Amino acid sequence: MKKIKFILLAAFFFLLSCATHYRWKIKLEIPGESALDLKPFQQIVITNFLIKKETRDIDLSKEIMDYFNFEIGQKYEGEISLKDISLKDEQVFEQDNFWKHLQDDAKKTLFFTGSAHYSEEVRKAILEKTRRRQYDEPFTSEKKLAERKFYTLQLDLYLIEAESGNPVYERSFKETQGYDNPNQTAYFAFFDLIQKVKEKFFRHLLGGERTEERYLIIE
Amino acid sequence: MVQNQLQFGIEAAQKDLWDEAIFRWKKVIAHHPQSAAAHNNLAVAYEKKGWWEEAKKEYEIALKLNPDNSYIESNYEKFKKNQELSKKEKTKNEKN
């Protein structure tokens, strides 16, 4: 009986050693499911944006183009170029012939375009501040006029396939942010807002990343 | 050679050099298509790249070659779970 047990045990360890795998547990950032697969497209052409109302101190269309030229370049491996086109109204995003005729070469192209609206608003409010009592000083309160600047950026983004002229992705983003600082400029606020838009846009378009564990093995 | 290339690929992956890792593991498969480890590792690399179809294919080959390997099985289960989660998120995004 002891002999059999010994043989079984030896056989078990022999099989175990044969089946041994060297393995490495690694953590990796895995992208989530994207709304659109960019892989088939060889280039993205970023066009100027339709500006619903011109903004003082900032060339909105140029800033959006430059911003996304850099940011998309960080995520997309294909070619990216900029193109100035004539956008008359919102209807243009649905006109397939317009986009089909814009394609210059045989490369599979995606147009990144859209419309933008940027606004500034000053909101005023009377704030009542209670001061701490000191010694026998009577209870005092101060009324102050407070002003806050609010900026809102609305971007309607479209990704249009050049071959068919049809939008393959469209989504609206609206971001608002308030500032206590009365000297806050529209220019700097714009970058706070477009960064928020970018994060939501990329998360939606490319899918957010999540940390996962996997095994890499050697037999 | 196989062990070296597999190991080299793993070291590259650990340094986040996934293209290099893919190159190494593909090389292993070219010479030894029966290497379940290479197929498994390649599947992980494809997951990292977000190439879901390719990852699925490689996991399936790896499991077919070595159905009892608990590490491949664990990877594949996590891959499938991740895919389901992503699909749910996508549906949620589309509703919004």
PDB file of C-alpha atoms in Angstrom, chain B:
ATOM      1  CA  MET B   1      15.009  29.943 -29.463  1.00  0.00           C
ATOM      2  CA  VAL B   2      11.283  29.730 -28.641  1.00  0.00           C
ATOM      3  CA  GLN B   3      11.878  30.266 -24.926  1.00  0.00           C
ATOM      4  CA  ASN B   4      14.190  33.192 -25.641  1.00  0.00           C
ATOM      5  CA  GLN B   5      11.758  34.921 -27.942  1.00  0.00           C
ATOM      6  CA  LEU B   6       8.855  34.339 -25.547  1.00  0.00           C
ATOM      7  CA  GLN B   7      10.923  35.720 -22.682  1.00  0.00           C
ATOM      8  CA  PHE B   8      12.124  38.659 -24.756  1.00  0.00           C
ATOM      9  CA  GLY B   9       8.533  39.494 -25.641  1.00  0.00           C
ATOM     10  CA  ILE B  10       7.524  39.396 -21.990  1.00  0.00           C
ATOM     11  CA  GLU B  11      10.352  41.721 -21.033  1.00  0.00           C
ATOM     12  CA  ALA B  12       9.315  44.112 -23.803  1.00  0.00           C
ATOM     13  CA  ALA B  13       5.691  44.008 -22.628  1.00  0.00           C
ATOM     14  CA  GLN B  14       6.751  44.721 -19.064  1.00  0.00           C
ATOM     15  CA  LYS B  15       8.478  47.845 -20.376  1.00  0.00           C
ATOM     16  CA  ASP B  16       5.271  48.775 -22.206  1.00  0.00           C
ATOM     17  CA  LEU B  17       6.900  48.097 -25.591  1.00  0.00           C
ATOM     18  CA  TRP B  18       3.943  46.188 -26.963  1.00  0.00           C
ATOM     19  CA  ASP B  19       4.850  46.452 -30.647  1.00  0.00           C
ATOM     20  CA  GLU B  20       8.187  44.821 -29.932  1.00  0.00           C
ATOM     21  CA  ALA B  21       6.442  42.134 -27.879  1.00  0.00           C
ATOM     22  CA  ILE B  22       4.004  41.428 -30.707  1.00  0.00           C
ATOM     23  CA  PHE B  23       6.902  41.124 -33.133  1.00  0.00           C
ATOM     24  CA  ARG B  24       8.642  38.549 -30.875  1.00  0.00           C
ATOM     25  CA  TRP B  25       5.555  36.433 -30.253  1.00  0.00           C
ATOM     26  CA  LYS B  26       4.597  36.452 -33.925  1.00  0.00           C
ATOM     27  CA  LYS B  27       8.087  35.221 -34.686  1.00  0.00           C
ATOM     28  CA  VAL B  28       7.580  32.329 -32.261  1.00  0.00           C
ATOM     29  CA  ILE B  29       4.270  31.445 -33.907  1.00  0.00           C
ATOM     30  CA  ALA B  30       5.851  31.560 -37.377  1.00  0.00           C
ATOM     31  CA  HIS B  31       8.312  28.864 -36.321  1.00  0.00           C
ATOM     32  CA  HIS B  32       6.119  27.031 -33.798  1.00  0.00           C
ATOM     33  CA  PRO B  33       2.429  27.506 -34.566  1.00  0.00           C
ATOM     34  CA  GLN B  34       1.624  25.031 -31.789  1.00  0.00           C
ATOM     35  CA  SER B  35       2.930  27.337 -29.034  1.00  0.00           C
ATOM     36  CA  ALA B  36      -0.078  28.041 -26.830  1.00  0.00           C
ATOM     37  CA  ALA B  37       1.974  30.488 -24.755  1.00  0.00           C
ATOM     38  CA  ALA B  38       2.815  32.616 -27.795  1.00  0.00           C
ATOM     39  CA  HIS B  39      -0.832  32.695 -28.869  1.00  0.00           C
ATOM     40  CA  ASN B  40      -1.917  33.608 -25.344  1.00  0.00           C
ATOM     41  CA  ASN B  41       0.670  36.368 -25.028  1.00  0.00           C
ATOM     42  CA  LEU B  42      -0.213  37.723 -28.440  1.00  0.00           C
ATOM     43  CA  ALA B  43      -3.872  37.801 -27.416  1.00  0.00           C
ATOM     44  CA  VAL B  44      -2.963  39.872 -24.341  1.00  0.00           C
ATOM     45  CA  ALA B  45      -0.990  42.272 -26.550  1.00  0.00           C
ATOM     46  CA  TYR B  46      -3.935  42.608 -28.930  1.00  0.00           C
ATOM     47  CA  GLU B  47      -6.181  43.365 -25.974  1.00  0.00           C
ATOM     48  CA  LYS B  48      -3.810  46.107 -24.926  1.00  0.00           C
ATOM     49  CA  LYS B  49      -4.074  47.524 -28.453  1.00  0.00           C
ATOM     50  CA  GLY B  50      -7.857  47.271 -28.417  1.00  0.00           C
ATOM     51  CA  TRP B  51      -7.872  44.792 -31.314  1.00  0.00           C
ATOM     52  CA  TRP B  52     -10.682  42.661 -29.968  1.00  0.00           C
ATOM     53  CA  GLU B  53     -11.286  40.326 -32.908  1.00  0.00           C
ATOM     54  CA  GLU B  54      -7.606  39.428 -33.164  1.00  0.00           C
ATOM     55  CA  ALA B  55      -7.365  38.917 -29.386  1.00  0.00           C
ATOM     56  CA  LYS B  56     -10.395  36.608 -29.383  1.00  0.00           C
ATOM     57  CA  LYS B  57      -8.956  34.567 -32.228  1.00  0.00           C
ATOM     58  CA  GLU B  58      -5.594  34.148 -30.494  1.00  0.00           C
ATOM     59  CA  TYR B  59      -7.165  33.185 -27.146  1.00  0.00           C
ATOM     60  CA  GLU B  60      -9.269  30.566 -28.890  1.00  0.00           C
ATOM     61  CA  ILE B  61      -6.228  29.081 -30.636  1.00  0.00           C
ATOM     62  CA  ALA B  62      -4.274  29.088 -27.355  1.00  0.00           C
ATOM     63  CA  LEU B  63      -7.090  27.282 -25.549  1.00  0.00           C
ATOM     64  CA  LYS B  64      -7.486  24.789 -28.347  1.00  0.00           C
ATOM     65  CA  LEU B  65      -3.776  23.987 -28.161  1.00  0.00           C
ATOM     66  CA  ASN B  66      -3.761  23.815 -24.376  1.00  0.00           C
ATOM     67  CA  PRO B  67      -7.291  23.530 -22.979  1.00  0.00           C
ATOM     68  CA  ASP B  68      -6.149  22.783 -19.435  1.00  0.00           C
ATOM     69  CA  ASN B  69      -3.980  25.817 -18.967  1.00  0.00           C
ATOM     70  CA  SER B  70      -5.581  27.760 -16.131  1.00  0.00           C
ATOM     71  CA  TYR B  71      -3.735  30.986 -16.982  1.00  0.00           C
ATOM     72  CA  ILE B  72      -4.990  31.076 -20.556  1.00  0.00           C
ATOM     73  CA  GLU B  73      -8.445  30.195 -19.299  1.00  0.00           C
ATOM     74  CA  SER B  74      -8.307  32.970 -16.711  1.00  0.00           C
ATOM     75  CA  ASN B  75      -7.185  35.507 -19.335  1.00  0.00           C
ATOM     76  CA  TYR B  76      -9.934  34.477 -21.718  1.00  0.00           C
ATOM     77  CA  GLU B  77     -12.621  34.652 -19.038  1.00  0.00           C
ATOM     78  CA  LYS B  78     -11.485  38.166 -18.092  1.00  0.00           C
ATOM     79  CA  PHE B  79     -11.398  39.134 -21.769  1.00  0.00           C
ATOM     80  CA  LYS B  80     -14.991  37.965 -22.275  1.00  0.00           C
ATOM     81  CA  LYS B  81     -16.135  39.763 -19.126  1.00  0.00           C
ATOM     82  CA  ASN B  82     -14.442  42.934 -20.294  1.00  0.00           C
ATOM     83  CA  GLN B  83     -16.149  42.686 -23.667  1.00  0.00           C
ATOM     84  CA  GLU B  84     -19.560  42.336 -22.055  1.00  0.00           C
ATOM     85  CA  LEU B  85     -18.890  45.342 -19.827  1.00  0.00           C
ATOM     86  CA  SER B  86     -17.792  47.440 -22.786  1.00  0.00           C
ATOM     87  CA  LYS B  87     -20.913  46.495 -24.724  1.00  0.00           C
ATOM     88  CA  LYS B  88     -23.070  47.568 -21.784  1.00  0.00           C
ATOM     89  CA  GLU B  89     -21.206  50.891 -21.574  1.00  0.00           C
ATOM     90  CA  LYS B  90     -21.589  51.432 -25.298  1.00  0.00           C
ATOM     91  CA  THR B  91     -25.337  50.852 -25.106  1.00  0.00           C
ATOM     92  CA  LYS B  92     -25.540  53.267 -22.166  1.00  0.00           C
ATOM     93  CA  ASN B  93     -23.590  55.919 -24.102  1.00  0.00           C
ATOM     94  CA  GLU B  94     -25.831  55.533 -27.135  1.00  0.00           C
ATOM     95  CA  LYS B  95     -28.923  56.001 -24.981  1.00  0.00           C
ATOM     96  CA  ASN B  96     -27.433  59.192 -23.549  1.00  0.00           C
TER      97      ASN B  96
END
